[in-house]
Amino acid sequence: MTPSENRVIALALIGDAQAHNGDLNTARAVVAQADTEAGQLGGGPQSRSYWRVARAQARVGNVEKAWATVEKMTYDYDQPKSLTEVAEVQAEADDLAGALETARRCIRWPEDYTLCLRGVSRALPLPDAEAWSQLSGAVAGIDSRRLRVKGYVDLAFVQVLRGYDVAARATLNTAETEAQGIRAGYRRDQALIRVVRVWERLGDAKRVAQLVAQIEDHNIKGVVLEKMSVRTGRQV
């Protein structure tokens, strides 16, 4: 049968499902076939096919093969998104160390790296204090202060969504410190807004008021206050 993008994706999805259901031997054979057929494609169809194949390879436990598959993708802007899915599969299997190793391959795309860490934090089954500490440490390694704020805020948001409010508060304290270290101006205001939104979800009105007061641009501050009033149904 002539390889096609749809056929390769179907094979990869079947193999992924088989592995998820515990039939690893059959899954590995199906995924290997998908990989072979993807190699006979080109351009966009091949890149999109490899995206699915890499995820399936991670699901069957062949992470190094998945990394190699990502490197073969035609368009490098697809690579960090594919790596994120590989890392999420590892995190779902409670392999945080492996997931973080995969995530580090996204560092050359800093914006995507923060998204990858967020995906890992969402996929972990039952993260404990050590897991949150490792994720926080990964964010701390980001070179850009602006992106560190984004990384910490993303992590705190996931912690709030998953009911880890104590951990979220600690993460937000770090994000707040990082935001205040940005030179005064638009970027600092935007960083503070990110932090404010999660404190708002935690219901900490005092902390929200303190941070909003630090926003220097009065127009931005007015918009933030207006949106908060709409969400809460009361004047802020």
CSV table of C-alpha atoms in Angstrom, one decimal:
chain,number,residue,atom,x,y,z
A,1,MET,CA,0.0,0.0,0.0
A,2,THR,CA,1.3,3.5,-0.9
A,3,PRO,CA,2.3,5.5,2.2
A,4,SER,CA,0.2,8.6,2.9
A,5,GLU,CA,0.1,11.1,5.7
A,6,ASN,CA,-3.3,9.9,6.8
A,7,ARG,CA,-2.2,6.3,6.9
A,8,VAL,CA,0.9,7.1,8.9
A,9,ILE,CA,-1.0,9.1,11.4
A,10,ALA,CA,-3.6,6.3,11.7
A,11,LEU,CA,-0.9,3.8,12.3
A,12,ALA,CA,0.8,6.0,14.9
A,13,LEU,CA,-2.5,6.6,16.7
A,14,ILE,CA,-3.3,2.9,16.7
A,15,GLY,CA,0.2,2.1,18.1
A,16,ASP,CA,-0.2,4.8,20.8
A,17,ALA,CA,-3.6,3.4,21.8
A,18,GLN,CA,-2.3,-0.2,21.9
A,19,ALA,CA,0.7,0.8,24.1
A,20,HIS,CA,-1.7,2.8,26.4
A,21,ASN,CA,-3.7,-0.4,26.8
A,22,GLY,CA,-0.6,-2.4,27.7
A,23,ASP,CA,-0.1,-4.3,24.4
A,24,LEU,CA,3.5,-3.1,23.9
A,25,ASN,CA,4.8,-5.8,21.5
A,26,THR,CA,2.0,-5.2,19.0
A,27,ALA,CA,2.3,-1.4,19.5
A,28,ARG,CA,6.0,-1.4,18.8
A,29,ALA,CA,5.5,-3.2,15.5
A,30,VAL,CA,2.8,-0.8,14.4
A,31,VAL,CA,4.7,2.2,15.4
A,32,ALA,CA,7.8,0.9,13.6
A,33,GLN,CA,5.7,0.6,10.5
A,34,ALA,CA,4.4,4.1,10.9
A,35,ASP,CA,8.0,5.4,11.2
A,36,THR,CA,9.1,3.5,8.0
A,37,GLU,CA,6.2,4.9,6.0
A,38,ALA,CA,6.7,8.4,7.3
A,39,GLY,CA,10.3,8.3,6.0
A,40,GLN,CA,8.9,7.8,2.5
A,41,LEU,CA,6.9,11.1,2.6
A,42,GLY,CA,8.3,14.6,2.3
A,43,GLY,CA,7.7,18.2,3.3
A,44,GLY,CA,4.7,19.1,5.4
A,45,PRO,CA,3.1,15.6,5.3
A,46,GLN,CA,6.3,14.0,6.6
A,47,SER,CA,6.7,16.6,9.4
A,48,ARG,CA,3.1,16.2,10.5
A,49,SER,CA,3.4,12.4,10.4
A,50,TYR,CA,6.6,12.4,12.4
A,51,TRP,CA,4.9,14.5,15.1
A,52,ARG,CA,2.4,11.6,15.7
A,53,VAL,CA,5.1,9.0,15.3
A,54,ALA,CA,7.3,10.6,17.9
A,55,ARG,CA,4.5,10.6,20.4
A,56,ALA,CA,3.8,7.0,19.8
A,57,GLN,CA,7.5,6.1,20.1
A,58,ALA,CA,7.5,7.7,23.5
A,59,ARG,CA,4.4,5.8,24.4
A,60,VAL,CA,6.1,2.5,23.6
A,61,GLY,CA,9.1,3.5,25.7
A,62,ASN,CA,11.5,4.4,22.9
A,63,VAL,CA,12.2,8.0,23.9
A,64,GLU,CA,15.6,8.3,22.2
A,65,LYS,CA,14.0,7.1,19.0
A,66,ALA,CA,11.3,9.8,19.5
A,67,TRP,CA,14.0,12.5,19.9
A,68,ALA,CA,15.7,11.3,16.7
A,69,THR,CA,12.3,11.5,14.9
A,70,VAL,CA,11.7,15.0,16.1
A,71,GLU,CA,15.1,16.0,14.7
A,72,LYS,CA,14.1,14.7,11.3
A,73,MET,CA,11.0,16.9,11.1
A,74,THR,CA,11.1,19.2,8.1
A,75,TYR,CA,10.0,22.4,9.9
A,76,ASP,CA,11.9,23.2,13.1
A,77,TYR,CA,9.0,25.3,14.4
A,78,ASP,CA,7.1,22.0,14.8
A,79,GLN,CA,9.9,20.4,16.8
A,80,PRO,CA,9.3,22.0,20.2
A,81,LYS,CA,5.6,21.2,20.0
A,82,SER,CA,6.4,17.6,19.2
A,83,LEU,CA,9.0,17.5,22.1
A,84,THR,CA,6.3,18.8,24.4
A,85,GLU,CA,4.0,15.9,23.6
A,86,VAL,CA,6.9,13.4,24.1
A,87,ALA,CA,7.6,15.0,27.5
A,88,GLU,CA,3.9,14.9,28.4
A,89,VAL,CA,3.8,11.2,27.6
A,90,GLN,CA,6.7,10.6,29.9
A,91,ALA,CA,5.1,12.7,32.6
A,92,GLU,CA,1.9,10.8,32.4
A,93,ALA,CA,4.0,7.7,33.1
A,94,ASP,CA,5.3,9.5,36.2
A,95,ASP,CA,8.8,9.8,34.7
A,96,LEU,CA,9.5,13.4,35.7
A,97,ALA,CA,13.2,13.1,35.3
A,98,GLY,CA,12.8,11.8,31.7
A,99,ALA,CA,10.2,14.4,31.0
A,100,LEU,CA,12.5,17.2,32.1
A,101,GLU,CA,15.3,15.8,30.0
A,102,THR,CA,13.1,15.9,27.0
A,103,ALA,CA,11.9,19.4,27.9
A,104,ARG,CA,15.5,20.7,28.0
A,105,ARG,CA,15.7,19.9,24.3
A,106,CYS,CA,13.3,22.8,23.9
A,107,ILE,CA,15.6,25.4,25.5
A,108,ARG,CA,16.7,26.6,22.0
A,109,TRP,CA,13.0,27.8,21.7
A,110,PRO,CA,12.7,29.7,25.0
A,111,GLU,CA,9.0,30.6,24.6
A,112,ASP,CA,8.1,27.0,23.8
A,113,TYR,CA,10.3,25.7,26.7
A,114,THR,CA,8.0,27.4,29.2
A,115,LEU,CA,5.0,25.8,27.5
A,116,CYS,CA,6.7,22.4,27.6
A,117,LEU,CA,7.2,22.7,31.4
A,118,ARG,CA,3.6,23.7,31.8
A,119,GLY,CA,2.5,20.6,29.8
A,120,VAL,CA,4.7,18.4,32.0
A,121,SER,CA,3.2,19.9,35.2
A,122,ARG,CA,-0.3,19.2,34.0
A,123,ALA,CA,0.4,15.6,32.9
A,124,LEU,CA,2.1,14.4,36.1
A,125,PRO,CA,-0.4,12.0,37.9
A,126,LEU,CA,0.2,13.0,41.5
A,127,PRO,CA,3.0,15.6,41.9
A,128,ASP,CA,4.5,15.8,45.4
A,129,ALA,CA,6.6,18.6,46.9
A,130,GLU,CA,9.8,17.3,45.3
A,131,ALA,CA,8.2,17.2,41.9
A,132,TRP,CA,7.1,20.9,42.2
A,133,SER,CA,10.6,21.7,43.4
A,134,GLN,CA,12.1,20.1,40.3
A,135,LEU,CA,9.8,21.9,38.0
A,136,SER,CA,10.5,25.2,39.8
A,137,GLY,CA,14.2,24.5,39.4
A,138,ALA,CA,13.7,24.0,35.7
A,139,VAL,CA,12.1,27.4,35.4
A,140,ALA,CA,14.9,29.0,37.4
A,141,GLY,CA,17.3,27.9,34.7
A,142,ILE,CA,15.7,30.0,32.0
A,143,ASP,CA,18.0,32.9,31.0
A,144,SER,CA,15.4,35.6,30.5
A,145,ARG,CA,13.8,37.1,33.6
A,146,ARG,CA,10.6,37.9,31.6
A,147,LEU,CA,10.3,34.2,30.6
A,148,ARG,CA,11.1,33.1,34.1
A,149,VAL,CA,8.1,35.1,35.3
A,150,LYS,CA,6.0,33.4,32.6
A,151,GLY,CA,7.3,30.0,33.6
A,152,TYR,CA,6.6,30.5,37.3
A,153,VAL,CA,3.1,32.0,36.6
A,154,ASP,CA,2.3,29.0,34.2
A,155,LEU,CA,3.4,26.6,36.9
A,156,ALA,CA,1.4,28.4,39.6
A,157,PHE,CA,-1.7,28.4,37.4
A,158,VAL,CA,-1.5,24.6,37.0
A,159,GLN,CA,-1.0,24.3,40.7
A,160,VAL,CA,-4.1,26.3,41.4
A,161,LEU,CA,-6.1,24.3,38.8
A,162,ARG,CA,-5.0,21.0,40.4
A,163,GLY,CA,-5.7,22.2,44.0
A,164,TYR,CA,-2.1,22.7,45.2
A,165,ASP,CA,-2.8,26.2,46.6
A,166,VAL,CA,0.1,26.2,49.1
A,167,ALA,CA,2.6,25.3,46.4
A,168,ALA,CA,1.0,27.9,44.1
A,169,ARG,CA,1.5,30.7,46.7
A,170,ALA,CA,5.2,29.8,47.0
A,171,THR,CA,5.6,29.8,43.2
A,172,LEU,CA,3.8,33.1,42.9
A,173,ASN,CA,6.0,34.7,45.5
A,174,THR,CA,9.0,33.7,43.4
A,175,ALA,CA,7.3,35.0,40.2
A,176,GLU,CA,6.5,38.3,42.0
A,177,THR,CA,10.1,38.8,43.0
A,178,GLU,CA,11.3,38.1,39.5
A,179,ALA,CA,8.7,40.5,38.0
A,180,GLN,CA,9.8,43.3,40.4
A,181,GLY,CA,13.4,42.8,39.1
A,182,ILE,CA,12.4,43.8,35.6
A,183,ARG,CA,13.3,47.4,34.6
A,184,ALA,CA,10.3,49.7,35.1
A,185,GLY,CA,8.2,50.0,32.0
A,186,TYR,CA,5.9,48.0,29.7
A,187,ARG,CA,7.6,44.6,30.2
A,188,ARG,CA,7.5,45.0,34.0
A,189,ASP,CA,3.8,45.9,33.9
A,190,GLN,CA,3.0,42.9,31.7
A,191,ALA,CA,4.9,40.6,34.1
A,192,LEU,CA,3.0,42.0,37.1
A,193,ILE,CA,-0.3,41.5,35.3
A,194,ARG,CA,0.6,37.8,34.8
A,195,VAL,CA,1.2,37.4,38.5
A,196,VAL,CA,-2.0,39.4,39.4
A,197,ARG,CA,-4.2,37.0,37.4
A,198,VAL,CA,-3.2,34.0,39.4
A,199,TRP,CA,-3.4,35.7,42.8
A,200,GLU,CA,-6.9,36.7,41.7
A,201,ARG,CA,-7.7,33.1,41.1
A,202,LEU,CA,-6.5,32.3,44.6
A,203,GLY,CA,-8.8,35.0,46.0
A,204,ASP,CA,-6.1,37.0,47.6
A,205,ALA,CA,-7.5,40.5,47.2
A,206,LYS,CA,-4.9,42.1,49.3
A,207,ARG,CA,-2.0,40.8,47.2
A,208,VAL,CA,-3.9,41.7,44.0
A,209,ALA,CA,-4.3,45.3,45.2
A,210,GLN,CA,-0.6,45.6,46.2
A,211,LEU,CA,0.6,44.4,42.8
A,212,VAL,CA,-1.9,46.4,40.7
A,213,ALA,CA,-0.7,49.5,42.6
A,214,GLN,CA,2.8,48.8,41.2
A,215,ILE,CA,1.7,48.9,37.6
A,216,GLU,CA,3.0,52.2,36.3
A,217,ASP,CA,1.1,52.7,33.0
A,218,HIS,CA,-2.3,54.2,34.1
A,219,ASN,CA,-4.0,53.0,30.9
A,220,ILE,CA,-2.9,49.4,31.4
A,221,LYS,CA,-3.8,49.7,35.1
A,222,GLY,CA,-7.3,50.9,34.2
A,223,VAL,CA,-7.8,48.1,31.8
A,224,VAL,CA,-6.7,45.5,34.4
A,225,LEU,CA,-9.0,47.0,37.0
A,226,GLU,CA,-12.0,47.1,34.6
A,227,LYS,CA,-11.5,43.4,33.6
A,228,MET,CA,-11.2,42.4,37.2
A,229,SER,CA,-14.4,44.2,38.0
A,230,VAL,CA,-16.2,42.4,35.2
A,231,ARG,CA,-14.9,39.0,36.4
A,232,THR,CA,-15.7,39.6,40.0
A,233,GLY,CA,-18.9,41.5,39.6
A,234,ARG,CA,-17.7,44.3,41.9
A,235,GLN,CA,-15.7,47.5,41.7
A,236,VAL,CA,-12.0,46.9,42.3
